[in-house]
XYZ file of C-alpha atoms in Angstrom:
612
model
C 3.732 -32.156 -27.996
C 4.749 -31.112 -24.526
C 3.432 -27.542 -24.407
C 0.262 -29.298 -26.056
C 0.425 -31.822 -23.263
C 0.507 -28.706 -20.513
C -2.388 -27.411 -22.297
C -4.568 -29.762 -22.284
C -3.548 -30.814 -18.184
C -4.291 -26.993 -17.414
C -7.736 -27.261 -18.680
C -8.273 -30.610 -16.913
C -6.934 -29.095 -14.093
C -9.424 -26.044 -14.132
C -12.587 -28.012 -14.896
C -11.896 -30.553 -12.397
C -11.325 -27.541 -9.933
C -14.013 -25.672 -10.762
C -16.449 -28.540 -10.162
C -15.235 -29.797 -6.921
C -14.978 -26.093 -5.751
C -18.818 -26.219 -6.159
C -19.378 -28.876 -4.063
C -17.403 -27.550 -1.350
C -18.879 -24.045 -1.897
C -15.407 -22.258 -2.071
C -15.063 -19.588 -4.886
C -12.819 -21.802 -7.422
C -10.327 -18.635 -8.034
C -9.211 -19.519 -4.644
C -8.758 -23.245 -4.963
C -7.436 -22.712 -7.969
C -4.670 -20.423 -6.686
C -3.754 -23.219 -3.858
C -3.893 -26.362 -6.685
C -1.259 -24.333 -8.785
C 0.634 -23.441 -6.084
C 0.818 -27.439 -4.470
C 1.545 -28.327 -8.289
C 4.285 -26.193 -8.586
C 6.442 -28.874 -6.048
C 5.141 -31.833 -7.870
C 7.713 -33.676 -9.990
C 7.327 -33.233 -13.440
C 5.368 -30.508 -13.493
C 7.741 -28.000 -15.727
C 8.260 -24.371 -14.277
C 6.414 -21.640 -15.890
C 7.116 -18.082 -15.966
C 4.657 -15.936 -16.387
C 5.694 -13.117 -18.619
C 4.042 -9.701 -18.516
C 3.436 -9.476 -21.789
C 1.644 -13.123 -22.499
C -1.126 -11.012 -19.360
C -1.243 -7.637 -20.769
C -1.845 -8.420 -23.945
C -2.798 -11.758 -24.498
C -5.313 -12.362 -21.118
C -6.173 -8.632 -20.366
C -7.987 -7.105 -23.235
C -10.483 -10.950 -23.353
C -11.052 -10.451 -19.871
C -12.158 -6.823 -19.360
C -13.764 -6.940 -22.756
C -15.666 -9.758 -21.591
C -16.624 -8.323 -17.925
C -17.106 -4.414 -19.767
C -20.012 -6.214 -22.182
C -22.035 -7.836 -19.490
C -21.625 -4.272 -17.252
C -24.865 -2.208 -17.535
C -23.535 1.431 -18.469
C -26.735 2.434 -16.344
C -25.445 1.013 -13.334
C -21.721 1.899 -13.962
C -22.750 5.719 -14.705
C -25.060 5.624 -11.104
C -21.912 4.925 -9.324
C -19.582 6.844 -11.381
C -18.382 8.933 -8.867
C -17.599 6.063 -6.325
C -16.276 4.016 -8.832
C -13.661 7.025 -10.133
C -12.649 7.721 -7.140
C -11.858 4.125 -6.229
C -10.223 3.645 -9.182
C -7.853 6.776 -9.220
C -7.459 8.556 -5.457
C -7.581 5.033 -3.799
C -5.007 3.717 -6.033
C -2.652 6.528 -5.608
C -2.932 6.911 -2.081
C -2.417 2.857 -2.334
C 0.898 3.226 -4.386
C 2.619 5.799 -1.733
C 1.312 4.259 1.110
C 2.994 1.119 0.206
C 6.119 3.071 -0.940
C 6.478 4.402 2.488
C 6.239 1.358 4.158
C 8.594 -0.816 2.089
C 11.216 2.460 1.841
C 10.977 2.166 5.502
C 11.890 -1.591 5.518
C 14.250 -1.772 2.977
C 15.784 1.529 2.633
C 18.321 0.956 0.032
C 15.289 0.038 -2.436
C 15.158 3.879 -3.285
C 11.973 5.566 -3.332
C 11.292 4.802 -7.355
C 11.008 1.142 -6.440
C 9.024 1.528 -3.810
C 6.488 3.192 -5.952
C 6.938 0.969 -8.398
C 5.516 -2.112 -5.940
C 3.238 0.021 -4.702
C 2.047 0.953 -7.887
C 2.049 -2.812 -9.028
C 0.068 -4.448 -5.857
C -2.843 -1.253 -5.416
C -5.422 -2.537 -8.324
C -7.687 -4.372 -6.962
C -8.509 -7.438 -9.641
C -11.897 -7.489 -12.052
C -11.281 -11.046 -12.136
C -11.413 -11.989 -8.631
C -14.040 -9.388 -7.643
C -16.417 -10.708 -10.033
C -15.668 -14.075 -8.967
C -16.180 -14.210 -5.407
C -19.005 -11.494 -5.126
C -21.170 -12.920 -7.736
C -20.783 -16.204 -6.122
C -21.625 -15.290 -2.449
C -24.440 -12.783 -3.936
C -23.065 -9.252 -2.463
C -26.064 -6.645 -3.077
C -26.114 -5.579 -6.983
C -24.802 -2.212 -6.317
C -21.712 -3.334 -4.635
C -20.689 -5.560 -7.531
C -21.416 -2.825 -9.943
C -18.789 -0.829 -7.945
C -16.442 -3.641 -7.756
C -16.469 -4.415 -11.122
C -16.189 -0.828 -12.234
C -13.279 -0.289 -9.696
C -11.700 -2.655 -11.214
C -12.515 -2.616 -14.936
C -10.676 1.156 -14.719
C -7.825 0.804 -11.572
C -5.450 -1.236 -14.121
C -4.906 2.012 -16.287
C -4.228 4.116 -12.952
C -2.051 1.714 -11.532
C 0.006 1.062 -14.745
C 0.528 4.550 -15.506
C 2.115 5.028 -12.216
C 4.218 2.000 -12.731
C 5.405 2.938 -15.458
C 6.291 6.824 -14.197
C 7.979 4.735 -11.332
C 10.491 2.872 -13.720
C 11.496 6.084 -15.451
C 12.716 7.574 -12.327
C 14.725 4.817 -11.542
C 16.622 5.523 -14.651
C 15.968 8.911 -13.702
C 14.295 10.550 -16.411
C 11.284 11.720 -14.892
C 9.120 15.306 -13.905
C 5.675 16.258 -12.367
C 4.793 17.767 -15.563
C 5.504 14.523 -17.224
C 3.624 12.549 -14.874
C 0.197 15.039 -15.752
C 0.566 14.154 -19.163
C 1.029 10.635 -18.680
C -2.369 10.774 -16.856
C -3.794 12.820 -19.323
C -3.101 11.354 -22.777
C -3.692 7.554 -20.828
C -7.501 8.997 -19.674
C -8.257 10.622 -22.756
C -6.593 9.186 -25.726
C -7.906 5.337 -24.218
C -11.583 7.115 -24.090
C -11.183 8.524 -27.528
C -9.735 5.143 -28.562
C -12.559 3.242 -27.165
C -15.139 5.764 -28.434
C -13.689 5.552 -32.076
C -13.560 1.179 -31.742
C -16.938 1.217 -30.616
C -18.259 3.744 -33.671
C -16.601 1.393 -35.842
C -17.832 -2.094 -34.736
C -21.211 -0.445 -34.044
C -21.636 0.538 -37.944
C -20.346 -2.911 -39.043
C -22.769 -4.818 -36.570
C -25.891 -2.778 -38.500
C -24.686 -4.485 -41.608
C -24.065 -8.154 -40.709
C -26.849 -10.875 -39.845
C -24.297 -13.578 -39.924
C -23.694 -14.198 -36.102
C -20.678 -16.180 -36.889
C -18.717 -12.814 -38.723
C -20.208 -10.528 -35.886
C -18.892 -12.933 -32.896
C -15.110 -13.112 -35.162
C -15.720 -9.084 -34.982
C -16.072 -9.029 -31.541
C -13.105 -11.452 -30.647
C -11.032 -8.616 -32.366
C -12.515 -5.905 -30.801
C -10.941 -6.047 -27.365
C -7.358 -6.777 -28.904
C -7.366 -4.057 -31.329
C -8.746 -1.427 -29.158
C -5.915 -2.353 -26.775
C -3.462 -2.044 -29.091
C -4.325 1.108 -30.731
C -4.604 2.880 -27.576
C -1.145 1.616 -26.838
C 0.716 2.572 -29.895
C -0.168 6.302 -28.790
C 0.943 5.688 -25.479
C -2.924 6.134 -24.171
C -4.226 3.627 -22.227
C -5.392 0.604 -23.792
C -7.110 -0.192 -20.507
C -9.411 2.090 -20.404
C -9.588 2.240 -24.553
C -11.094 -1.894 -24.132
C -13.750 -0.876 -21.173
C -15.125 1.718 -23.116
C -15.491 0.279 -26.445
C -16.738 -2.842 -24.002
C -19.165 -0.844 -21.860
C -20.605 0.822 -25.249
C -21.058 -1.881 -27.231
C -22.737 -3.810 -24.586
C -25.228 -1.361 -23.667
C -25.982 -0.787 -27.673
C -26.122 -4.704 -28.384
C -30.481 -4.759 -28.783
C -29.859 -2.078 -31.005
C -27.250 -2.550 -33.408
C -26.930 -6.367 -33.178
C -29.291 -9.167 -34.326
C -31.093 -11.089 -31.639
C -29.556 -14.590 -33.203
C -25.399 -12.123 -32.906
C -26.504 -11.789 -29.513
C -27.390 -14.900 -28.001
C -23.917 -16.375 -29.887
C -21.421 -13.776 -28.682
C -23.069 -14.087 -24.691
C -22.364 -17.624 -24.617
C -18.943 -17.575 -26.455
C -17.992 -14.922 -24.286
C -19.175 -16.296 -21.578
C -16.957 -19.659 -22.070
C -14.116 -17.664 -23.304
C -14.294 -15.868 -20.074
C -14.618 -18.887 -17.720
C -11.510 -20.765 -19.102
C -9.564 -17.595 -18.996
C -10.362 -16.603 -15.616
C -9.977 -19.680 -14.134
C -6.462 -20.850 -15.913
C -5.689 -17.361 -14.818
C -5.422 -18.587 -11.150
C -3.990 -21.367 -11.669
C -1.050 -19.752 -13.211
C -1.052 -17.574 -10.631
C -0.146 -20.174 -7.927
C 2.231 -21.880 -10.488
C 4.642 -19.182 -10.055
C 5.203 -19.905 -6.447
C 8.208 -22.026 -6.537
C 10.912 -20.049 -8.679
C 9.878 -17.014 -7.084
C 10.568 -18.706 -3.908
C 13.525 -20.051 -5.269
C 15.012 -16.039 -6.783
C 14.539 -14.942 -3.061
C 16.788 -17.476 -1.591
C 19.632 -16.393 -3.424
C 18.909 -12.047 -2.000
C 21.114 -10.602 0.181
C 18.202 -9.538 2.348
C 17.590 -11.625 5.697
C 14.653 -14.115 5.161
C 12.942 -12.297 8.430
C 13.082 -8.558 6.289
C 11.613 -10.303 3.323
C 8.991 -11.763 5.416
C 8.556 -8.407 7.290
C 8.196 -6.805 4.431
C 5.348 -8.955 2.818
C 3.173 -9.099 5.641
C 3.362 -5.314 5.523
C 2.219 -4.893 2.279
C -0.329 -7.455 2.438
C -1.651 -5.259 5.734
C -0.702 -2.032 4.295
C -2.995 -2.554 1.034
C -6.132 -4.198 3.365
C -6.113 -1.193 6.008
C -5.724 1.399 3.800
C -8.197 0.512 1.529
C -10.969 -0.208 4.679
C -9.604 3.306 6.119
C -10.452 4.837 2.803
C -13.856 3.712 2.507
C -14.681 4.808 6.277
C -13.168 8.147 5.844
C -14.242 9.163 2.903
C -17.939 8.695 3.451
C -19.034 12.524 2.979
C -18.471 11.912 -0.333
C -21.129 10.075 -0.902
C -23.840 11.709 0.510
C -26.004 12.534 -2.487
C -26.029 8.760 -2.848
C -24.896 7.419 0.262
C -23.943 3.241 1.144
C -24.512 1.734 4.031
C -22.231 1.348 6.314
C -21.980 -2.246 6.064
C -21.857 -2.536 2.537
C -18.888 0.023 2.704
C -16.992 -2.020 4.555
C -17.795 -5.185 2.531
C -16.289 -2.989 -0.373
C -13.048 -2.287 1.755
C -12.358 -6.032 2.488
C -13.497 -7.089 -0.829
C -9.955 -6.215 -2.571
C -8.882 -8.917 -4.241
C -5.579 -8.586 -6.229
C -5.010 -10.768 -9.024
C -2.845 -11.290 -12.218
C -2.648 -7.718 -13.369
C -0.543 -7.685 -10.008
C 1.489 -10.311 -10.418
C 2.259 -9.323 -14.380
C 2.656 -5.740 -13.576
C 5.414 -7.049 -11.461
C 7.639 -8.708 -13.850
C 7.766 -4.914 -15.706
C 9.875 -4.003 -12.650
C 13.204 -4.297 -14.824
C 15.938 -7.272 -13.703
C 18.615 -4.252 -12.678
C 16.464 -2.756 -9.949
C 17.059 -3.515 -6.156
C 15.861 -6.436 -4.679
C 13.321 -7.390 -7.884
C 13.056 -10.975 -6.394
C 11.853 -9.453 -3.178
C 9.649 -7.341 -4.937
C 7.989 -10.519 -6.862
C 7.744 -11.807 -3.515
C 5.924 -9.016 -2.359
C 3.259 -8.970 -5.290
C 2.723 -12.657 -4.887
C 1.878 -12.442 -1.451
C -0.331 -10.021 -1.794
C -1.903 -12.000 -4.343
C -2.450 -14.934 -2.453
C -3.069 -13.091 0.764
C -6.036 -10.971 -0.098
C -7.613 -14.435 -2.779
C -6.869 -16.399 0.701
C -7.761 -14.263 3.173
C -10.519 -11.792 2.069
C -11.889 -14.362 -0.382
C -12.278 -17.323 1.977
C -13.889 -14.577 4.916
C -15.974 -12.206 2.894
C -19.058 -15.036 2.794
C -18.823 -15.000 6.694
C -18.396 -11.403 7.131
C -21.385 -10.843 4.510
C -23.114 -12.836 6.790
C -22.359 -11.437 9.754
C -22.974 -8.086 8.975
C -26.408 -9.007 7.774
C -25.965 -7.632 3.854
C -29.004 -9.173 2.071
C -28.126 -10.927 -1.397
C -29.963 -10.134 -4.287
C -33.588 -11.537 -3.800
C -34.961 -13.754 -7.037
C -38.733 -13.156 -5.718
C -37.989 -9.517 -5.961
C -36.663 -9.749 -9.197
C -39.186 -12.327 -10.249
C -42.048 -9.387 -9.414
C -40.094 -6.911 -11.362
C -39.666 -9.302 -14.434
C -43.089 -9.604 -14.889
C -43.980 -6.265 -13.987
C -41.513 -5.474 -16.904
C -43.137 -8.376 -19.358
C -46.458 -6.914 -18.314
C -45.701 -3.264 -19.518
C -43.613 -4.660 -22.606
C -46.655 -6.572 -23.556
C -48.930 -3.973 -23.319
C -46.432 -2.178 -25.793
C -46.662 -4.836 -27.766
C -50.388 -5.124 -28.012
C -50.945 -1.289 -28.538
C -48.519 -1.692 -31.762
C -50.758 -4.307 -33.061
C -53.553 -2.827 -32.497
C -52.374 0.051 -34.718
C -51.423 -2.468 -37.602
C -53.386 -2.380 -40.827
C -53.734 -6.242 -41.870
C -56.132 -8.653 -43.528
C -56.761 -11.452 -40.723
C -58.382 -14.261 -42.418
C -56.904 -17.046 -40.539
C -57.247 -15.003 -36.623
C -53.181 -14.640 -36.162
C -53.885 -12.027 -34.070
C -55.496 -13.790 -31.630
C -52.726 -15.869 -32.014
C -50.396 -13.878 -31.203
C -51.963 -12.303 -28.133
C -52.226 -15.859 -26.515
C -48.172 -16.579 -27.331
C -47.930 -13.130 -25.533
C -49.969 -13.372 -22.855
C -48.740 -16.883 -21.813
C -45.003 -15.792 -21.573
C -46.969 -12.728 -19.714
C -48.803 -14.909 -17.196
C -45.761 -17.336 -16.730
C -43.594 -14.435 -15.332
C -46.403 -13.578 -13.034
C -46.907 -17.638 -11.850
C -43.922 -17.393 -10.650
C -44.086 -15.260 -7.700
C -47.085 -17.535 -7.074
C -45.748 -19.483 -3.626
C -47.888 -22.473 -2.736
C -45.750 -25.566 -2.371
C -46.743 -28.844 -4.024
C -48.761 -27.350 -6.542
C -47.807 -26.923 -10.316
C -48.790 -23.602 -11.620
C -50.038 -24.170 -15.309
C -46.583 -23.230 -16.691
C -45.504 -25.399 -14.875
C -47.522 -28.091 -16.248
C -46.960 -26.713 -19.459
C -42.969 -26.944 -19.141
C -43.111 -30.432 -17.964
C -45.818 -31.773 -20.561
C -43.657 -29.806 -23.072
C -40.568 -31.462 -21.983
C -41.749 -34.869 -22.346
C -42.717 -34.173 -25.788
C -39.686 -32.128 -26.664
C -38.068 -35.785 -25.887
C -39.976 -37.576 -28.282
C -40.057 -35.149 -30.861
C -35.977 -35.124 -30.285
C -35.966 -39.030 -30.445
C -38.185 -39.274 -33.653
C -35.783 -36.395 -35.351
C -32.781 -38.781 -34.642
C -34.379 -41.749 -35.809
C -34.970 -40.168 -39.397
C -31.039 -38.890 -39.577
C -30.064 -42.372 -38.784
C -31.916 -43.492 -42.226
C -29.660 -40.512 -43.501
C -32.602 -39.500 -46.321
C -32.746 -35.742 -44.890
C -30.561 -33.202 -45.227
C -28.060 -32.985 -42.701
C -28.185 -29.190 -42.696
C -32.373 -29.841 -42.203
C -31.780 -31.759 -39.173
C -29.472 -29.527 -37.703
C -31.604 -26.918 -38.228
C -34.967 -28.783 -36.657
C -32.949 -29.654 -33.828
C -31.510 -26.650 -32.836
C -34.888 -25.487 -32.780
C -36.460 -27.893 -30.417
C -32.607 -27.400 -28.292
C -33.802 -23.690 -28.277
C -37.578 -24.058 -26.884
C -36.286 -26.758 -24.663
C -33.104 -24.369 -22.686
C -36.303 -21.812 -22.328
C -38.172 -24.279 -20.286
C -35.299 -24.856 -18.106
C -34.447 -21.316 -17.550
C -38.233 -20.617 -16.350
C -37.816 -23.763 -14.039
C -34.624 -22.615 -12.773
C -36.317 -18.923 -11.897
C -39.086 -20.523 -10.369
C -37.383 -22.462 -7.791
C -34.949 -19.664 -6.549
C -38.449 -17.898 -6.362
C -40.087 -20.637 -4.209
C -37.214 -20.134 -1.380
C -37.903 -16.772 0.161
C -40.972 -14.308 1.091
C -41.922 -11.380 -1.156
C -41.818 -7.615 -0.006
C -41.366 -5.217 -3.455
C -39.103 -2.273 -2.604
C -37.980 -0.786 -5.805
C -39.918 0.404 -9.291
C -41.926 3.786 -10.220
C -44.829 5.050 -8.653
C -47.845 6.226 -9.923
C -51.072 8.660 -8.207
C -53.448 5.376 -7.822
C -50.839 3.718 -6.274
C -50.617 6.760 -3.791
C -53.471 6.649 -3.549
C -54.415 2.884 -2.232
C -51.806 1.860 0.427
C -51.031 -1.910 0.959
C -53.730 -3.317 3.804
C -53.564 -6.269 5.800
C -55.076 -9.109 3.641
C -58.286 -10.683 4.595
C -57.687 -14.355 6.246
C -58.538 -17.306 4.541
C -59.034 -15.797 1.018
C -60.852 -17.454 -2.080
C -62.298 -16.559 -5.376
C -65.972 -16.616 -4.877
C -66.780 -16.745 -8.313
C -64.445 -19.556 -9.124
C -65.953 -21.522 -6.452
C -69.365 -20.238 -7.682
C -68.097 -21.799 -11.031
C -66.071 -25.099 -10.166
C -63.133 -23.658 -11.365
C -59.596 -23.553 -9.187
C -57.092 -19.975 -9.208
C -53.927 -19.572 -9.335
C -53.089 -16.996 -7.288
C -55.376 -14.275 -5.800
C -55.599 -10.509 -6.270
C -57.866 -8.338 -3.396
C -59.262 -4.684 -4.482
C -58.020 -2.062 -2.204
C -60.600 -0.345 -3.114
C -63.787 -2.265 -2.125
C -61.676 -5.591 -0.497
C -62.912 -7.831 -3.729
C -60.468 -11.165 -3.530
C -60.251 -13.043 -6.791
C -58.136 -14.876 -9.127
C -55.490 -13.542 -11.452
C -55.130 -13.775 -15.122
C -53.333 -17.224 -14.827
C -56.521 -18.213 -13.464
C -58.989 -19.500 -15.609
C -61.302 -16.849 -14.962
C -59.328 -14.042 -14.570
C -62.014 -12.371 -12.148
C -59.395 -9.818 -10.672
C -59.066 -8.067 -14.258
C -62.684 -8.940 -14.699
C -63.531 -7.385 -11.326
C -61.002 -4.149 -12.614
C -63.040 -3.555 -16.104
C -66.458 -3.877 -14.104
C -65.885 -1.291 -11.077
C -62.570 0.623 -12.031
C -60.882 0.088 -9.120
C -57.362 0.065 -9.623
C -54.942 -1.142 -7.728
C -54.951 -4.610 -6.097
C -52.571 -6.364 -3.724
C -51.369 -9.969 -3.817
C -53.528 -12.327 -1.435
C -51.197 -14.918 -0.949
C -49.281 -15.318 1.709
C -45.738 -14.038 2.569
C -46.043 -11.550 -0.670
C -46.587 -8.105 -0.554
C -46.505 -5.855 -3.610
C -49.458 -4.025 -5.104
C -50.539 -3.609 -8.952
C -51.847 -0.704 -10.786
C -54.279 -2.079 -13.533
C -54.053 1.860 -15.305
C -50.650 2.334 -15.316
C -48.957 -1.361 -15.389
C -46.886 -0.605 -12.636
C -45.371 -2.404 -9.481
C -45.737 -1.122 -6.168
């Protein structure tokens, strides 16, 4: 009853963190970290050790399984050479950096435990990056190369650990250490390769989304522990089955396996993550209590944390500054370089890898120490500044009208897909499903496209539709609980209707949601293909005032208006109900128009569906 009892406070704990962390607008991995630290000195609260093993095996393998999944392997193999080199030079040159400063302070450590602390604090954490840069909204690319960074340092960082602790018992060589590096690399990729065969062949055999999300809460643990057992790295063996997996899931996977493993994934991850903090600040007090009792002075061990916690922050933002010509194929600003230096948060792969330090070597309390502050430090101090520096340094966040114009761009050219497959379809339509189906099409079509529509006060006809949908969701919802209350239908048939109506109703509130982050910010495309006709008709200055003339020729009110580049035509769009701009398209082949409305400015090709 009492380890249930801490159980369930820990959740309560987290959840009640989490949401008050949102309405102060802190990143809760950093509250979190100073509410388990505060409850550590609270009476009755029992001390809790956290062992390595309960991290590396029982919260590691969830957690980068969980962030590897949601990765795109597109991304992750744009930045590859960034990200490898962050995860392997910077690390190393991390580890001995460290090592010469702490030999330096505490000389009778010996130079094995100095690389063994410097080994243990040099990872940056996937946790904490993910946390705080997807909260403040860092540019995509940076948190692609944080999260890769850190879905790969772990295995670089523990191999040198544990080549560190063998040389204190002094059973170590350089030839050793190359084949530590080697058979951790490429027995965890083999590992991971052969996982992710596996799963992938049983996925193309169940429909049951139930067995495939059991299969995948397996996945992570046993390709961890199989890379393990031949010493490989079961780090890198979980990313890559992860990373794989993920990027075949519309393939191999059912769309109903899909939708159930995100969201269970997803909630595994957020309890995890977040009770990961909090234990992380629970360990405060007996490690503060070990280092009263060492025979260093208080001032050393002090000296000797703040020089860490320094060491690990400079020589990471030195790193990124000087090795620049690296990247010169694909180079990063300069600013978003240096929001990649001070973004390296440690977290509990730190603190874990620390109690593998065995209990015999030098100063071990001071060393816990040392990885806690670091810990804390960089959450603390880089977390709590890296909104204000983002700012300051004028690093634009992702922008949801952007996005919005490439979704439906996307939807648009999917569609079109879509439409050319039926039209090669031999069928007997009696009943006219296919025009059916092109309306159910074309309205998710047009709705993507409403949404970059930015006139305030006015309901776009999705709109309309979600909120007159809505209502009747409601009722329909109401009248479906009023019949199970008789209790003359099926349970399992009531389930089933109302999951249905649950379904249509989250997809309403989704295409809310992505219309109001929309509505907050101008519109200038920068990314997508190109194509000659866009070449070919440069965006122009849009006429003032602009209106359909054949709606108002027709009583009828637009949407949103298109103007020709070719002959300066304005006119409504397909949301509209008279569609003149594709109208005006099929009459005089022009084919590219520009958005009318103001503070947008992206371009359409008609011939080739594409954004420009």
């Amino acid at each position: 009853m009492d380890l249930a009892l801490l159980l369930v406070s820990m959740a309560a704990v987290v959840l009640a963190a989490t949401a008050v962390s949102e309405r102060l607008h802190v990143p809760a991995p950093l509250l979190l970290v100073v509410v388990g630290a505060a409850a550590a000195y609270v009476p009755g609260v029992p001390t809790i050790h956290l062992e390595s093993e309960v991290v590396l095996l029982g919260l590691l393998p969830p957690l980068l399984y969980a962030a590897a999944i949601q990765t795109s392997l597109v991304d992750f193999n744009a930045n590859r050479g960034t990200i490898l080199r962050l995860s392997v030079l910077l690390v190393v040159v991390t580890a001995f950096a460290v090592a010469v400063v702490v030999e330096w302070l505490v000389p009778d450590l010996g130079w094995a435990g100095a690389i063994a602390i410097g080994a243990v604090v040099a990872p940056p954490d996937a946790v904490a990056a993910t946390a705080v840069a997807r909260r403040i909204g860092l540019p995509r690319r940076v948190v692609t190369i944080l999260e890769g960074e850190s879905l790969l340092n772990d295995a670089t960082a523990l191999v040198t650990l544990r080549t560190a602790i063998a040389a204190l018992s002094g059973g170590v060589t350089l030839l050793a250490v190359g084949g530590d590096f080697v058979l951790a690399a490429g027995g965890g990729i083999l590992i991971g390769v052969l996982v992710f065969l596996l799963v992938a062949r049983l996925r193309k055999r169940i429909t049951d989304p139930l067995l495939d999300t059991a299969i995948s809460f397996l996945t992570p643990f046993a390709a961890f522990v199989a890379a393990e057992e031949i010493h490989a790295s079961g780090v890198i063996s979980v990313v890559v089955a992860g990373l794989l997996l993920g990027h075949k899931a519309p393939i191999i996977q059912t769309a109903q396996s899909r939708i159930t493993e995100r969201i269970t994934w997803r909630t595994v991850a957020f309890v995890l993550e977040n009770t990961v903090f909090l234990l992380i600040g629970l360990q405060l007090d007996w490690i503060l209590e070990d280092v009263s009792e060492s025979s260093l002075p208080s001032t050393r061990i002090a000296l000797v944390c703040l020089a860490t916690l320094l060491t690990v922050v400079v020589v990471r933002l030195v790193y990124m500054l000087a090795t620049g010509f690296l990247r010169r194929r694909d180079p990063i600003p300069a600013s978003w370089s240096f929001l990649i230096g001070w973004a390296g948060m440690r977290g509990v792969v730190t603190l874990a890898a620390a109690f593998v330090i065995p209990e015999d070597a030098p100063h071990r309390e001071v060393l816990l120490l040392v990885a806690f502050t670091v810990v804390a430090g960089t959450l603390l101090v880089q977390g709590l500044t890296l909104p204000m520096l983002t700012r300051v340094l004028g690093v634009p966040a992702p922008d949801p009208a952007e996005d919005a114009l490439a979704r439906a761009g996307l939807l648009q050219q999917a569609a079109d897909a879509g439409f050319a497959r039926l039209d090669e379809l031999d069928y007997d339509d009696h009943h006219g499903v296919a025009d059916q189906v092109r309306a159910r099409v074309d309205q998710r079509t047009f709705a993507a496209w409403e949404q970059l529509a930015t006139t305030e006060g006015e309901e776009t006809p999705s709109e309309l539709y979600a909120r007159i949908r809505g209502e009747m969701i409601e009722a329909e919802r109401a009248k479906v609980l009023l019949v199970r209350g008789k209790g003359k239908v099926p349970s399992e048939v009531v389930s089933q209707v109302l999951g249905m109506l649950d379904i249509e109703e989250s997809m309403l509130d989704a295409g809310s949601e992505a219309r109001a982050g929309v509505r907050s910010g101008s519109l200038s495309f920068t990314g997508g293909r190109t194509c000659d006709d866009l070449d070919e008709h440069p965006a122009v200055d849009t006429v003032a005032d602009p209106a359909c003339a054949r709606c108002l020729a027709d009583g009828t009110r637009w949407v949103s208006l298109r103007q020709c580049l070719t002959c300066g035509n304005v006119a409504c769009c397909d949301s509209s109900v008279g569609k003149h701009a594709t109208a005006h398209f099929h009459d005089s082949l022009h084919p590219v128009v520009e958005s009318a409305e103001p503070d947008e400015s992206w371009r359409w090709c008609y011939v080739h569906n594409l954004t420009g």
